[in-house]
PDB file of C-alpha atoms in Angstrom:
ATOM      1  CA  UNK H   1       0.003   0.150   0.033  1.00 43.00           C
ATOM      2  CA  UNK H   2       1.406   3.491  -1.060  1.00 47.00           C
ATOM      3  CA  UNK H   3       0.841   6.429   1.390  1.00 49.00           C
ATOM      4  CA  UNK H   4       1.327   9.888   1.214  1.00 73.00           C
ATOM      5  CA  UNK H   5       4.461   9.597   3.359  1.00 89.00           C
ATOM      6  CA  UNK H   6       5.894   6.381   2.556  1.00 96.00           C
ATOM      7  CA  UNK H   7       7.910   4.397   4.888  1.00 97.00           C
ATOM      8  CA  UNK H   8      10.938   4.141   2.703  1.00 98.00           C
ATOM      9  CA  UNK H   9      12.163   6.086  -0.458  1.00 98.00           C
ATOM     10  CA  UNK H  10      14.616   4.536  -2.817  1.00 98.00           C
ATOM     11  CA  UNK H  11      16.889   7.297  -4.515  1.00 98.00           C
ATOM     12  CA  UNK H  12      18.174   6.411  -8.109  1.00 98.00           C
ATOM     13  CA  UNK H  13      20.855   8.461  -9.661  1.00 97.00           C
ATOM     14  CA  UNK H  14      20.301   8.364 -13.396  1.00 97.00           C
ATOM     15  CA  UNK H  15      22.590   9.746 -15.892  1.00 96.00           C
ATOM     16  CA  UNK H  16      22.188   8.604 -19.756  1.00 95.00           C
ATOM     17  CA  UNK H  17      20.965   5.047 -18.809  1.00 95.00           C
ATOM     18  CA  UNK H  18      18.319   4.337 -21.267  1.00 96.00           C
ATOM     19  CA  UNK H  19      19.752   0.848 -21.703  1.00 94.00           C
ATOM     20  CA  UNK H  20      19.180  -0.241 -18.183  1.00 95.00           C
ATOM     21  CA  UNK H  21      16.852   2.085 -16.168  1.00 97.00           C
ATOM     22  CA  UNK H  22      13.693   0.091 -17.290  1.00 97.00           C
ATOM     23  CA  UNK H  23      15.128  -3.210 -15.938  1.00 97.00           C
ATOM     24  CA  UNK H  24      16.377  -1.449 -12.675  1.00 97.00           C
ATOM     25  CA  UNK H  25      12.751   0.148 -12.064  1.00 98.00           C
ATOM     26  CA  UNK H  26      10.912  -3.175 -12.567  1.00 97.00           C
ATOM     27  CA  UNK H  27      13.329  -4.881  -9.973  1.00 98.00           C
ATOM     28  CA  UNK H  28      12.614  -2.116  -7.679  1.00 98.00           C
ATOM     29  CA  UNK H  29       8.827  -1.919  -8.178  1.00 98.00           C
ATOM     30  CA  UNK H  30       8.721  -5.770  -7.589  1.00 97.00           C
ATOM     31  CA  UNK H  31       9.938  -5.481  -3.892  1.00 98.00           C
ATOM     32  CA  UNK H  32       7.994  -7.551  -1.445  1.00 98.00           C
ATOM     33  CA  UNK H  33       7.980  -4.579   1.048  1.00 98.00           C
ATOM     34  CA  UNK H  34       5.446  -2.005  -0.850  1.00 95.00           C
ATOM     35  CA  UNK H  35       5.318   0.936   0.931  1.00 97.00           C
ATOM     36  CA  UNK H  36       7.944   3.019  -0.745  1.00 97.00           C
ATOM     37  CA  UNK H  37       8.528   5.745  -3.233  1.00 97.00           C
ATOM     38  CA  UNK H  38      11.260   5.652  -5.853  1.00 98.00           C
ATOM     39  CA  UNK H  39      13.077   9.119  -6.765  1.00 98.00           C
ATOM     40  CA  UNK H  40      14.710   9.146 -10.056  1.00 98.00           C
ATOM     41  CA  UNK H  41      17.095  11.909 -10.169  1.00 98.00           C
ATOM     42  CA  UNK H  42      17.851  12.643 -13.851  1.00 97.00           C
ATOM     43  CA  UNK H  43      21.177  14.112 -13.571  1.00 96.00           C
ATOM     44  CA  UNK H  44      21.377  16.126 -17.011  1.00 96.00           C
ATOM     45  CA  UNK H  45      20.539  13.192 -19.191  1.00 96.00           C
ATOM     46  CA  UNK H  46      20.776  13.765 -22.873  1.00 96.00           C
ATOM     47  CA  UNK H  47      19.139  10.350 -24.010  1.00 96.00           C
ATOM     48  CA  UNK H  48      15.681   8.748 -23.526  1.00 96.00           C
ATOM     49  CA  UNK H  49      15.867   8.172 -19.787  1.00 97.00           C
ATOM     50  CA  UNK H  50      13.299  10.722 -18.991  1.00 96.00           C
ATOM     51  CA  UNK H  51      10.896   9.311 -21.568  1.00 96.00           C
ATOM     52  CA  UNK H  52      11.234   5.638 -20.203  1.00 97.00           C
ATOM     53  CA  UNK H  53      10.736   7.026 -16.679  1.00 96.00           C
ATOM     54  CA  UNK H  54       7.686   8.486 -17.303  1.00 95.00           C
ATOM     55  CA  UNK H  55       6.335   5.685 -19.515  1.00 94.00           C
ATOM     56  CA  UNK H  56       5.998   3.589 -16.285  1.00 93.00           C
ATOM     57  CA  UNK H  57       3.110   5.629 -15.114  1.00 87.00           C
ATOM     58  CA  UNK H  58       3.385   4.364 -11.690  1.00 92.00           C
ATOM     59  CA  UNK H  59       2.561   6.695  -8.945  1.00 92.00           C
ATOM     60  CA  UNK H  60       5.235   5.146  -6.811  1.00 95.00           C
ATOM     61  CA  UNK H  61       7.935   6.653  -9.082  1.00 97.00           C
ATOM     62  CA  UNK H  62       8.775  10.453  -8.897  1.00 96.00           C
ATOM     63  CA  UNK H  63      11.187  12.021 -11.482  1.00 97.00           C
ATOM     64  CA  UNK H  64      13.239  14.829 -10.413  1.00 97.00           C
ATOM     65  CA  UNK H  65      15.527  16.518 -13.135  1.00 97.00           C
ATOM     66  CA  UNK H  66      18.497  18.739 -12.439  1.00 96.00           C
ATOM     67  CA  UNK H  67      21.511  19.900 -14.330  1.00 95.00           C
ATOM     68  CA  UNK H  68      24.527  17.566 -14.183  1.00 94.00           C
ATOM     69  CA  UNK H  69      25.962  17.497 -10.625  1.00 94.00           C
ATOM     70  CA  UNK H  70      27.645  14.045 -10.658  1.00 93.00           C
ATOM     71  CA  UNK H  71      26.717  11.102  -8.722  1.00 94.00           C
ATOM     72  CA  UNK H  72      27.311  12.902  -5.275  1.00 95.00           C
ATOM     73  CA  UNK H  73      24.855  15.496  -6.322  1.00 96.00           C
ATOM     74  CA  UNK H  74      22.257  13.335  -7.456  1.00 96.00           C
ATOM     75  CA  UNK H  75      22.102  11.288  -4.269  1.00 97.00           C
ATOM     76  CA  UNK H  76      22.104  14.713  -2.338  1.00 97.00           C
ATOM     77  CA  UNK H  77      18.925  15.915  -4.513  1.00 97.00           C
ATOM     78  CA  UNK H  78      17.433  12.384  -4.011  1.00 97.00           C
ATOM     79  CA  UNK H  79      17.792  12.637  -0.106  1.00 97.00           C
ATOM     80  CA  UNK H  80      16.557  16.217  -0.056  1.00 97.00           C
ATOM     81  CA  UNK H  81      13.457  15.072  -1.975  1.00 97.00           C
ATOM     82  CA  UNK H  82      12.965  11.916  -0.052  1.00 97.00           C
ATOM     83  CA  UNK H  83      10.039  11.490   2.355  1.00 96.00           C
ATOM     84  CA  UNK H  84      10.540   8.191   3.938  1.00 96.00           C
ATOM     85  CA  UNK H  85      11.701   7.341   7.174  1.00 97.00           C
ATOM     86  CA  UNK H  86      14.244   4.807   5.755  1.00 98.00           C
ATOM     87  CA  UNK H  87      16.319   5.674   2.412  1.00 98.00           C
ATOM     88  CA  UNK H  88      17.910   3.086   0.112  1.00 98.00           C
ATOM     89  CA  UNK H  89      20.151   3.834  -2.956  1.00 98.00           C
ATOM     90  CA  UNK H  90      20.145   1.885  -6.070  1.00 98.00           C
ATOM     91  CA  UNK H  91      22.196   2.864  -9.166  1.00 96.00           C
ATOM     92  CA  UNK H  92      20.299   3.051 -12.437  1.00 96.00           C
ATOM     93  CA  UNK H  93      22.023  -0.070 -13.862  1.00 94.00           C
ATOM     94  CA  UNK H  94      22.039  -2.315 -10.846  1.00 97.00           C
ATOM     95  CA  UNK H  95      19.163  -4.388  -9.686  1.00 98.00           C
ATOM     96  CA  UNK H  96      17.521  -5.344  -6.171  1.00 98.00           C
ATOM     97  CA  UNK H  97      16.381  -8.924  -5.394  1.00 98.00           C
ATOM     98  CA  UNK H  98      12.684  -8.655  -4.391  1.00 98.00           C
ATOM     99  CA  UNK H  99      13.279  -9.405  -0.763  1.00 98.00           C
ATOM    100  CA  UNK H 100      15.876  -6.700  -0.331  1.00 98.00           C
ATOM    101  CA  UNK H 101      13.914  -3.581   1.003  1.00 98.00           C
ATOM    102  CA  UNK H 102      11.760  -5.791   3.410  1.00 98.00           C
ATOM    103  CA  UNK H 103      14.896  -7.345   4.927  1.00 98.00           C
ATOM    104  CA  UNK H 104      16.560  -3.995   5.433  1.00 98.00           C
ATOM    105  CA  UNK H 105      13.601  -2.353   7.163  1.00 98.00           C
ATOM    106  CA  UNK H 106      13.159  -5.261   9.368  1.00 98.00           C
ATOM    107  CA  UNK H 107      16.827  -5.128  10.448  1.00 98.00           C
ATOM    108  CA  UNK H 108      16.756  -1.360  11.048  1.00 98.00           C
ATOM    109  CA  UNK H 109      13.501  -1.596  12.960  1.00 98.00           C
ATOM    110  CA  UNK H 110      15.030  -4.437  15.101  1.00 98.00           C
ATOM    111  CA  UNK H 111      18.203  -2.687  15.639  1.00 97.00           C
ATOM    112  CA  UNK H 112      17.764   1.023  16.976  1.00 97.00           C
ATOM    113  CA  UNK H 113      21.404   1.623  17.307  1.00 97.00           C
ATOM    114  CA  UNK H 114      21.950   0.632  13.443  1.00 98.00           C
ATOM    115  CA  UNK H 115      21.929   3.896  10.970  1.00 97.00           C
ATOM    116  CA  UNK H 116      23.178   2.005   7.829  1.00 98.00           C
ATOM    117  CA  UNK H 117      22.175  -1.476   6.884  1.00 98.00           C
ATOM    118  CA  UNK H 118      23.740  -3.202   3.851  1.00 98.00           C
ATOM    119  CA  UNK H 119      24.196  -6.400   2.117  1.00 97.00           C
ATOM    120  CA  UNK H 120      26.557  -8.283  -0.014  1.00 96.00           C
ATOM    121  CA  UNK H 121      26.313  -8.179  -3.752  1.00 96.00           C
ATOM    122  CA  UNK H 122      26.508 -10.416  -6.769  1.00 95.00           C
ATOM    123  CA  UNK H 123      28.284  -8.921  -9.748  1.00 90.00           C
ATOM    124  CA  UNK H 124      26.636  -9.319 -13.168  1.00 91.00           C
ATOM    125  CA  UNK H 125      27.803  -8.366 -16.872  1.00 87.00           C
ATOM    126  CA  UNK H 126      26.041  -5.970 -19.267  1.00 87.00           C
ATOM    127  CA  UNK H 127      23.612  -8.820 -20.061  1.00 89.00           C
ATOM    128  CA  UNK H 128      22.805  -9.462 -16.493  1.00 90.00           C
ATOM    129  CA  UNK H 129      24.817 -12.648 -16.360  1.00 90.00           C
ATOM    130  CA  UNK H 130      26.753 -13.423 -13.196  1.00 90.00           C
ATOM    131  CA  UNK H 131      30.579 -13.139 -13.756  1.00 82.00           C
ATOM    132  CA  UNK H 132      31.454 -15.212 -10.976  1.00 80.00           C
ATOM    133  CA  UNK H 133      32.704 -12.627  -8.535  1.00 80.00           C
ATOM    134  CA  UNK H 134      30.618 -11.652  -5.300  1.00 89.00           C
ATOM    135  CA  UNK H 135      31.138  -9.054  -2.677  1.00 90.00           C
ATOM    136  CA  UNK H 136      30.683 -10.840   0.759  1.00 92.00           C
ATOM    137  CA  UNK H 137      31.774  -8.015   3.256  1.00 93.00           C
ATOM    138  CA  UNK H 138      32.351  -7.870   7.091  1.00 94.00           C
ATOM    139  CA  UNK H 139      28.991  -7.364   8.363  1.00 97.00           C
ATOM    140  CA  UNK H 140      29.377  -6.664  12.039  1.00 95.00           C
ATOM    141  CA  UNK H 141      31.641  -4.713  14.350  1.00 95.00           C
ATOM    142  CA  UNK H 142      32.585  -2.280  11.548  1.00 96.00           C
ATOM    143  CA  UNK H 143      34.937   0.494  12.568  1.00 96.00           C
ATOM    144  CA  UNK H 144      36.204   3.389  10.656  1.00 96.00           C
ATOM    145  CA  UNK H 145      39.193   1.555   9.864  1.00 96.00           C
ATOM    146  CA  UNK H 146      37.150  -1.192   8.295  1.00 96.00           C
ATOM    147  CA  UNK H 147      35.427   1.742   6.039  1.00 96.00           C
ATOM    148  CA  UNK H 148      38.693   3.268   5.109  1.00 96.00           C
ATOM    149  CA  UNK H 149      40.253  -0.033   4.218  1.00 95.00           C
ATOM    150  CA  UNK H 150      37.615  -2.059   2.779  1.00 92.00           C
ATOM    151  CA  UNK H 151      34.405  -0.176   2.640  1.00 94.00           C
ATOM    152  CA  UNK H 152      32.218  -2.968   3.594  1.00 95.00           C
ATOM    153  CA  UNK H 153      29.136  -1.236   2.221  1.00 96.00           C
ATOM    154  CA  UNK H 154      30.523  -2.116  -1.093  1.00 90.00           C
ATOM    155  CA  UNK H 155      28.776  -0.181  -3.917  1.00 91.00           C
ATOM    156  CA  UNK H 156      26.239   2.439  -4.259  1.00 92.00           C
ATOM    157  CA  UNK H 157      23.195   0.031  -4.434  1.00 96.00           C
ATOM    158  CA  UNK H 158      23.530  -1.817  -1.270  1.00 97.00           C
ATOM    159  CA  UNK H 159      22.779   0.585   1.729  1.00 98.00           C
ATOM    160  CA  UNK H 160      19.293   1.305   3.250  1.00 98.00           C
ATOM    161  CA  UNK H 161      19.773   4.239   5.697  1.00 98.00           C
ATOM    162  CA  UNK H 162      17.818   5.558   8.491  1.00 97.00           C
ATOM    163  CA  UNK H 163      16.662   9.181   7.775  1.00 96.00           C
ATOM    164  CA  UNK H 164      17.644  10.363  11.166  1.00 95.00           C
ATOM    165  CA  UNK H 165      20.966   9.006  10.725  1.00 96.00           C
ATOM    166  CA  UNK H 166      21.425  10.719   7.447  1.00 94.00           C
ATOM    167  CA  UNK H 167      20.482  14.022   8.844  1.00 90.00           C
ATOM    168  CA  UNK H 168      23.141  13.878  11.375  1.00 90.00           C
ATOM    169  CA  UNK H 169      25.927  14.282   9.018  1.00 90.00           C
ATOM    170  CA  UNK H 170      24.299  16.794   6.545  1.00 93.00           C
ATOM    171  CA  UNK H 171      26.137  19.915   5.926  1.00 94.00           C
ATOM    172  CA  UNK H 172      25.690  22.976   3.590  1.00 95.00           C
ATOM    173  CA  UNK H 173      28.848  24.647   1.873  1.00 94.00           C
ATOM    174  CA  UNK H 174      28.777  28.388   1.907  1.00 93.00           C
ATOM    175  CA  UNK H 175      27.999  28.444  -2.039  1.00 93.00           C
ATOM    176  CA  UNK H 176      25.174  26.040  -1.908  1.00 92.00           C
ATOM    177  CA  UNK H 177      21.790  27.780  -2.139  1.00 90.00           C
ATOM    178  CA  UNK H 178      19.453  24.855  -3.017  1.00 89.00           C
ATOM    179  CA  UNK H 179      19.754  22.161  -0.276  1.00 93.00           C
ATOM    180  CA  UNK H 180      22.118  20.495   2.031  1.00 95.00           C
ATOM    181  CA  UNK H 181      25.005  17.974   1.044  1.00 96.00           C
ATOM    182  CA  UNK H 182      25.414  14.585   2.746  1.00 96.00           C
ATOM    183  CA  UNK H 183      28.150  13.558   0.005  1.00 95.00           C
ATOM    184  CA  UNK H 184      30.888  15.832  -1.208  1.00 95.00           C
ATOM    185  CA  UNK H 185      30.051  17.063  -4.676  1.00 94.00           C
ATOM    186  CA  UNK H 186      33.522  17.893  -5.434  1.00 91.00           C
ATOM    187  CA  UNK H 187      34.165  14.302  -5.961  1.00 88.00           C
ATOM    188  CA  UNK H 188      33.082  12.518  -9.011  1.00 82.00           C
ATOM    189  CA  UNK H 189      34.164   9.058  -7.474  1.00 84.00           C
ATOM    190  CA  UNK H 190      34.992   7.868  -4.162  1.00 85.00           C
ATOM    191  CA  UNK H 191      32.295  10.296  -2.935  1.00 90.00           C
ATOM    192  CA  UNK H 192      30.596   7.387  -1.031  1.00 92.00           C
ATOM    193  CA  UNK H 193      33.588   6.300   0.896  1.00 93.00           C
ATOM    194  CA  UNK H 194      34.301   9.803   1.888  1.00 94.00           C
ATOM    195  CA  UNK H 195      30.662  10.145   3.037  1.00 95.00           C
ATOM    196  CA  UNK H 196      30.625   6.805   5.051  1.00 96.00           C
ATOM    197  CA  UNK H 197      33.919   7.829   6.853  1.00 95.00           C
ATOM    198  CA  UNK H 198      32.483  10.984   7.953  1.00 94.00           C
ATOM    199  CA  UNK H 199      29.360   9.192   8.929  1.00 95.00           C
ATOM    200  CA  UNK H 200      31.112   6.787  11.325  1.00 95.00           C
ATOM    201  CA  UNK H 201      33.773   9.299  12.511  1.00 93.00           C
ATOM    202  CA  UNK H 202      31.213  12.038  13.490  1.00 92.00           C
ATOM    203  CA  UNK H 203      28.329   9.707  14.836  1.00 92.00           C
ATOM    204  CA  UNK H 204      27.438   7.155  17.141  1.00 93.00           C
ATOM    205  CA  UNK H 205      25.293   5.148  14.713  1.00 96.00           C
ATOM    206  CA  UNK H 206      26.509   1.823  13.952  1.00 97.00           C
ATOM    207  CA  UNK H 207      26.982   0.351  10.245  1.00 97.00           C
ATOM    208  CA  UNK H 208      25.748  -3.221   9.973  1.00 98.00           C
ATOM    209  CA  UNK H 209      25.128  -5.671   7.158  1.00 98.00           C
ATOM    210  CA  UNK H 210      22.686  -8.702   6.946  1.00 98.00           C
ATOM    211  CA  UNK H 211      23.335 -11.865   5.194  1.00 97.00           C
ATOM    212  CA  UNK H 212      22.730 -12.567   1.455  1.00 96.00           C
ATOM    213  CA  UNK H 213      23.748 -11.029  -1.925  1.00 97.00           C
ATOM    214  CA  UNK H 214      20.735  -8.978  -2.350  1.00 98.00           C
ATOM    215  CA  UNK H 215      22.221  -6.343  -4.895  1.00 97.00           C
ATOM    216  CA  UNK H 216      23.173  -7.455  -8.406  1.00 97.00           C
ATOM    217  CA  UNK H 217      25.905  -4.995  -9.202  1.00 94.00           C
ATOM    218  CA  UNK H 218      26.586  -4.550 -13.002  1.00 92.00           C
ATOM    219  CA  UNK H 219      30.024  -4.286 -14.320  1.00 82.00           C
ATOM    220  CA  UNK H 220      30.636  -2.474 -17.702  1.00 73.00           C
ATOM    221  CA  UNK H 221      33.547  -2.844 -20.069  1.00 63.00           C
ATOM    222  CA  UNK H 222      35.065  -0.122 -22.086  1.00 58.00           C
ATOM    223  CA  UNK H 223      37.909   2.317 -21.136  1.00 52.00           C
ATOM    224  CA  UNK H 224      38.591   0.346 -18.316  1.00 58.00           C
ATOM    225  CA  UNK H 225      42.357   1.734 -17.968  1.00 64.00           C
ATOM    226  CA  UNK H 226      41.355   5.250 -17.939  1.00 67.00           C
ATOM    227  CA  UNK H 227      38.404   4.627 -15.516  1.00 82.00           C
ATOM    228  CA  UNK H 228      40.610   2.802 -13.007  1.00 86.00           C
ATOM    229  CA  UNK H 229      43.249   5.656 -13.060  1.00 86.00           C
ATOM    230  CA  UNK H 230      40.416   8.295 -12.286  1.00 88.00           C
ATOM    231  CA  UNK H 231      39.006   6.195  -9.615  1.00 89.00           C
ATOM    232  CA  UNK H 232      42.201   5.680  -7.929  1.00 92.00           C
ATOM    233  CA  UNK H 233      43.123   9.465  -8.261  1.00 92.00           C
ATOM    234  CA  UNK H 234      39.862  10.259  -6.815  1.00 92.00           C
ATOM    235  CA  UNK H 235      40.440   7.892  -3.906  1.00 93.00           C
ATOM    236  CA  UNK H 236      43.819   9.624  -3.307  1.00 95.00           C
ATOM    237  CA  UNK H 237      42.214  12.802  -3.132  1.00 94.00           C
ATOM    238  CA  UNK H 238      39.694  11.405  -0.506  1.00 94.00           C
ATOM    239  CA  UNK H 239      42.547  10.163   1.546  1.00 95.00           C
ATOM    240  CA  UNK H 240      44.018  13.600   1.496  1.00 95.00           C
ATOM    241  CA  UNK H 241      40.755  14.987   2.842  1.00 94.00           C
ATOM    242  CA  UNK H 242      40.786  12.206   5.632  1.00 95.00           C
ATOM    243  CA  UNK H 243      44.368  13.088   6.785  1.00 95.00           C
ATOM    244  CA  UNK H 244      42.948  16.523   7.519  1.00 94.00           C
ATOM    245  CA  UNK H 245      39.671  15.375   9.336  1.00 93.00           C
ATOM    246  CA  UNK H 246      41.296  12.151  10.942  1.00 95.00           C
ATOM    247  CA  UNK H 247      44.972  12.322  10.815  1.00 96.00           C
ATOM    248  CA  UNK H 248      45.663   9.431  13.326  1.00 97.00           C
ATOM    249  CA  UNK H 249      43.469   7.009  11.143  1.00 96.00           C
ATOM    250  CA  UNK H 250      45.312   7.952   8.049  1.00 96.00           C
ATOM    251  CA  UNK H 251      48.643   7.596   9.747  1.00 96.00           C
ATOM    252  CA  UNK H 252      47.854   4.130  11.021  1.00 96.00           C
ATOM    253  CA  UNK H 253      45.977   2.678   8.052  1.00 96.00           C
ATOM    254  CA  UNK H 254      46.849   4.637   5.244  1.00 96.00           C
ATOM    255  CA  UNK H 255      49.175   2.255   3.671  1.00 96.00           C
ATOM    256  CA  UNK H 256      47.025  -0.659   4.024  1.00 96.00           C
ATOM    257  CA  UNK H 257      43.931   1.157   2.805  1.00 97.00           C
ATOM    258  CA  UNK H 258      45.943   2.075  -0.349  1.00 97.00           C
ATOM    259  CA  UNK H 259      46.809  -1.633  -0.870  1.00 97.00           C
ATOM    260  CA  UNK H 260      43.338  -2.578  -0.536  1.00 96.00           C
ATOM    261  CA  UNK H 261      41.929   0.051  -3.042  1.00 95.00           C
ATOM    262  CA  UNK H 262      44.557  -1.092  -5.402  1.00 96.00           C
ATOM    263  CA  UNK H 263      43.621  -4.642  -4.916  1.00 95.00           C
ATOM    264  CA  UNK H 264      39.865  -4.042  -5.493  1.00 91.00           C
ATOM    265  CA  UNK H 265      40.967  -2.454  -8.884  1.00 92.00           C
ATOM    266  CA  UNK H 266      43.019  -5.281  -9.619  1.00 93.00           C
ATOM    267  CA  UNK H 267      40.034  -7.395  -9.125  1.00 87.00           C
ATOM    268  CA  UNK H 268      37.977  -5.188 -11.249  1.00 83.00           C
ATOM    269  CA  UNK H 269      40.812  -5.580 -14.045  1.00 87.00           C
ATOM    270  CA  UNK H 270      40.563  -9.351 -13.663  1.00 84.00           C
ATOM    271  CA  UNK H 271      36.820  -9.332 -14.017  1.00 77.00           C
ATOM    272  CA  UNK H 272      37.169  -7.402 -17.336  1.00 77.00           C
ATOM    273  CA  UNK H 273      39.928  -9.828 -18.741  1.00 80.00           C
ATOM    274  CA  UNK H 274      42.521  -7.134 -18.914  1.00 85.00           C
ATOM    275  CA  UNK H 275      45.759  -8.967 -17.930  1.00 88.00           C
ATOM    276  CA  UNK H 276      48.227  -6.154 -18.330  1.00 90.00           C
ATOM    277  CA  UNK H 277      46.343  -3.820 -16.197  1.00 91.00           C
ATOM    278  CA  UNK H 278      45.524  -6.342 -13.665  1.00 92.00           C
ATOM    279  CA  UNK H 279      49.179  -7.383 -13.248  1.00 93.00           C
ATOM    280  CA  UNK H 280      50.193  -3.717 -13.102  1.00 94.00           C
ATOM    281  CA  UNK H 281      47.747  -3.020 -10.221  1.00 95.00           C
ATOM    282  CA  UNK H 282      48.644  -6.289  -8.555  1.00 95.00           C
ATOM    283  CA  UNK H 283      52.450  -5.100  -8.199  1.00 95.00           C
ATOM    284  CA  UNK H 284      51.284  -1.637  -7.065  1.00 96.00           C
ATOM    285  CA  UNK H 285      49.037  -3.213  -4.197  1.00 95.00           C
ATOM    286  CA  UNK H 286      51.976  -5.666  -3.211  1.00 95.00           C
ATOM    287  CA  UNK H 287      54.359  -2.517  -2.817  1.00 96.00           C
ATOM    288  CA  UNK H 288      51.929  -0.328  -0.972  1.00 96.00           C
ATOM    289  CA  UNK H 289      51.335  -2.622   2.037  1.00 96.00           C
ATOM    290  CA  UNK H 290      51.800  -6.365   3.153  1.00 94.00           C
ATOM    291  CA  UNK H 291      48.758  -5.775   5.531  1.00 95.00           C
ATOM    292  CA  UNK H 292      46.268  -7.578   2.818  1.00 95.00           C
ATOM    293  CA  UNK H 293      48.480 -10.464   2.938  1.00 94.00           C
ATOM    294  CA  UNK H 294      48.408 -10.819   6.602  1.00 95.00           C
ATOM    295  CA  UNK H 295      44.724  -9.800   7.221  1.00 93.00           C
ATOM    296  CA  UNK H 296      43.329 -11.523   4.154  1.00 93.00           C
ATOM    297  CA  UNK H 297      45.748 -13.851   2.798  1.00 95.00           C
ATOM    298  CA  UNK H 298      43.505 -16.248   0.922  1.00 94.00           C
ATOM    299  CA  UNK H 299      41.556 -13.531  -1.049  1.00 92.00           C
ATOM    300  CA  UNK H 300      44.978 -11.543  -1.697  1.00 95.00           C
ATOM    301  CA  UNK H 301      46.514 -14.786  -2.875  1.00 94.00           C
ATOM    302  CA  UNK H 302      43.754 -15.741  -5.194  1.00 91.00           C
ATOM    303  CA  UNK H 303      43.594 -12.208  -6.526  1.00 93.00           C
ATOM    304  CA  UNK H 304      47.593 -12.337  -7.325  1.00 94.00           C
ATOM    305  CA  UNK H 305      47.115 -15.843  -9.030  1.00 90.00           C
ATOM    306  CA  UNK H 306      44.307 -14.491 -11.190  1.00 88.00           C
ATOM    307  CA  UNK H 307      46.390 -11.448 -12.238  1.00 92.00           C
ATOM    308  CA  UNK H 308      49.418 -13.537 -13.088  1.00 91.00           C
ATOM    309  CA  UNK H 309      47.457 -16.447 -14.851  1.00 87.00           C
ATOM    310  CA  UNK H 310      45.543 -13.807 -16.915  1.00 88.00           C
ATOM    311  CA  UNK H 311      48.870 -12.054 -17.606  1.00 87.00           C
ATOM    312  CA  UNK H 312      50.592 -15.179 -18.725  1.00 85.00           C
ATOM    313  CA  UNK H 313      47.857 -16.977 -20.583  1.00 81.00           C
ATOM    314  CA  UNK H 314      45.741 -14.201 -22.029  1.00 75.00           C
ATOM    315  CA  UNK H 315      42.177 -13.569 -21.755  1.00 63.00           C
ATOM    316  CA  UNK H 316      40.936 -16.462 -23.935  1.00 62.00           C
ATOM    317  CA  UNK H 317      42.765 -19.378 -22.173  1.00 57.00           C
ATOM    318  CA  UNK H 318      41.650 -17.724 -18.715  1.00 57.00           C
ATOM    319  CA  UNK H 319      38.206 -17.670 -19.454  1.00 58.00           C
ATOM    320  CA  UNK H 320      38.358 -21.371 -20.787  1.00 49.00           C
ATOM    321  CA  UNK H 321      39.880 -22.133 -17.323  1.00 54.00           C
ATOM    322  CA  UNK H 322      37.545 -20.353 -15.241  1.00 55.00           C
ATOM    323  CA  UNK H 323      34.494 -21.685 -16.984  1.00 53.00           C
ATOM    324  CA  UNK H 324      35.890 -25.263 -16.657  1.00 48.00           C
ATOM    325  CA  UNK H 325      36.299 -24.706 -12.814  1.00 44.00           C
ATOM    326  CA  UNK H 326      32.811 -23.465 -12.457  1.00 42.00           C
ATOM    327  CA  UNK H 327      31.588 -26.387 -14.334  1.00 45.00           C
ATOM    328  CA  UNK H 328      33.308 -28.690 -12.062  1.00 41.00           C
ATOM    329  CA  UNK H 329      32.145 -26.871  -8.933  1.00 38.00           C
ATOM    330  CA  UNK H 330      28.590 -27.070 -10.072  1.00 39.00           C
ATOM    331  CA  UNK H 331      28.886 -30.879 -10.924  1.00 36.00           C
TER     332      UNK H 331
END
C-alpha cells in the first residue's frame, strides 16, 4: 500500500541510462515491501532516460530533473526530496532482489542503534549474467578503519539508511543555495567512501550488514584503464581529505587502505579480462602494504594468482579455465 508519506524512499541517480533504467525500475517495483517511493534523479541526461521513466506511469515513481551535478549531487538531491523514514540507494544499472527492502527495514526496526544497513552483492555483466565474483563483506563490528580500508558497504546500490542517521552528517557549503550536502560534490568518484567515513567518524550510529547477496551489481567494459586511473586518483584525493579530518586514522591505516583499494581495482581488471592492467595493479598493491597478505591471505593470494594467470595466458585461455572450474564446482 502506498501512502502520502511512505515508509521508505529509494533514490536512483540516473545519467544517460536508457539501456538499463527500465530493468532497474522493474526490480524495484517488484519489492515485497510495498510502502515506498522511488525517486529518479535525472542528472542532466541527453538520451531517452526521462521518456522511459515517465512511461512507467506508476504513482510510486517520482522523476526529479537537474543539471548535471555528478553522482554525489544526484544522491544529495534524492535525499533532499525523499519523504521516507528509511532511504535506500540503487544505481540505475543495478538490480535489487525482491526481498531486499523488506529485509533491511526489518533489520533497522529491530536494531535502533544501526544507522546504515547493507548487504553483499553479486556482480553481473552488461547482459545481467553473473561473472563469478561476489562481494561478501564483513557485516558486524564495523569501525572507521574497516570503512577506510575495505568499505564493507561495497557499492552504491547496497545501503538502506535511517533518515535520522543521514540528517546527522548533513552540511551546507557556503556557496550552496538549494539544499544540504550529505556527500561531497567535489568528488566524481569515491564520494561514497568519503561520506561513510564522515558518517562513522562523527556519529554514534552503527553500520551493520545482513546476510545475503541482495544486490546485483553491474560491471561494464570499455575504457577500463582510464576509468581505473580516475577512480584511484579520486580515492587518493579522498585520502588527503581524511588526513586533515582524522590524521591518526590515515597515519595508522593509510598504507593498508591504499593497498586494499589497488587490490580492489586489480580484481576489477581481472573481471574485465585485462591482464596487463591487472598485473600492473597487482604489483602496486603488493608494494603499497603487506597488510592485505596478513589480514586476508586467501583473497589476496587468489587475486595475485588470477592477475598472474591472466597476464601469462591471455583472456581466452583464462576464461576457458575459469568456466571449466565453475562447471566442476557445479557438478
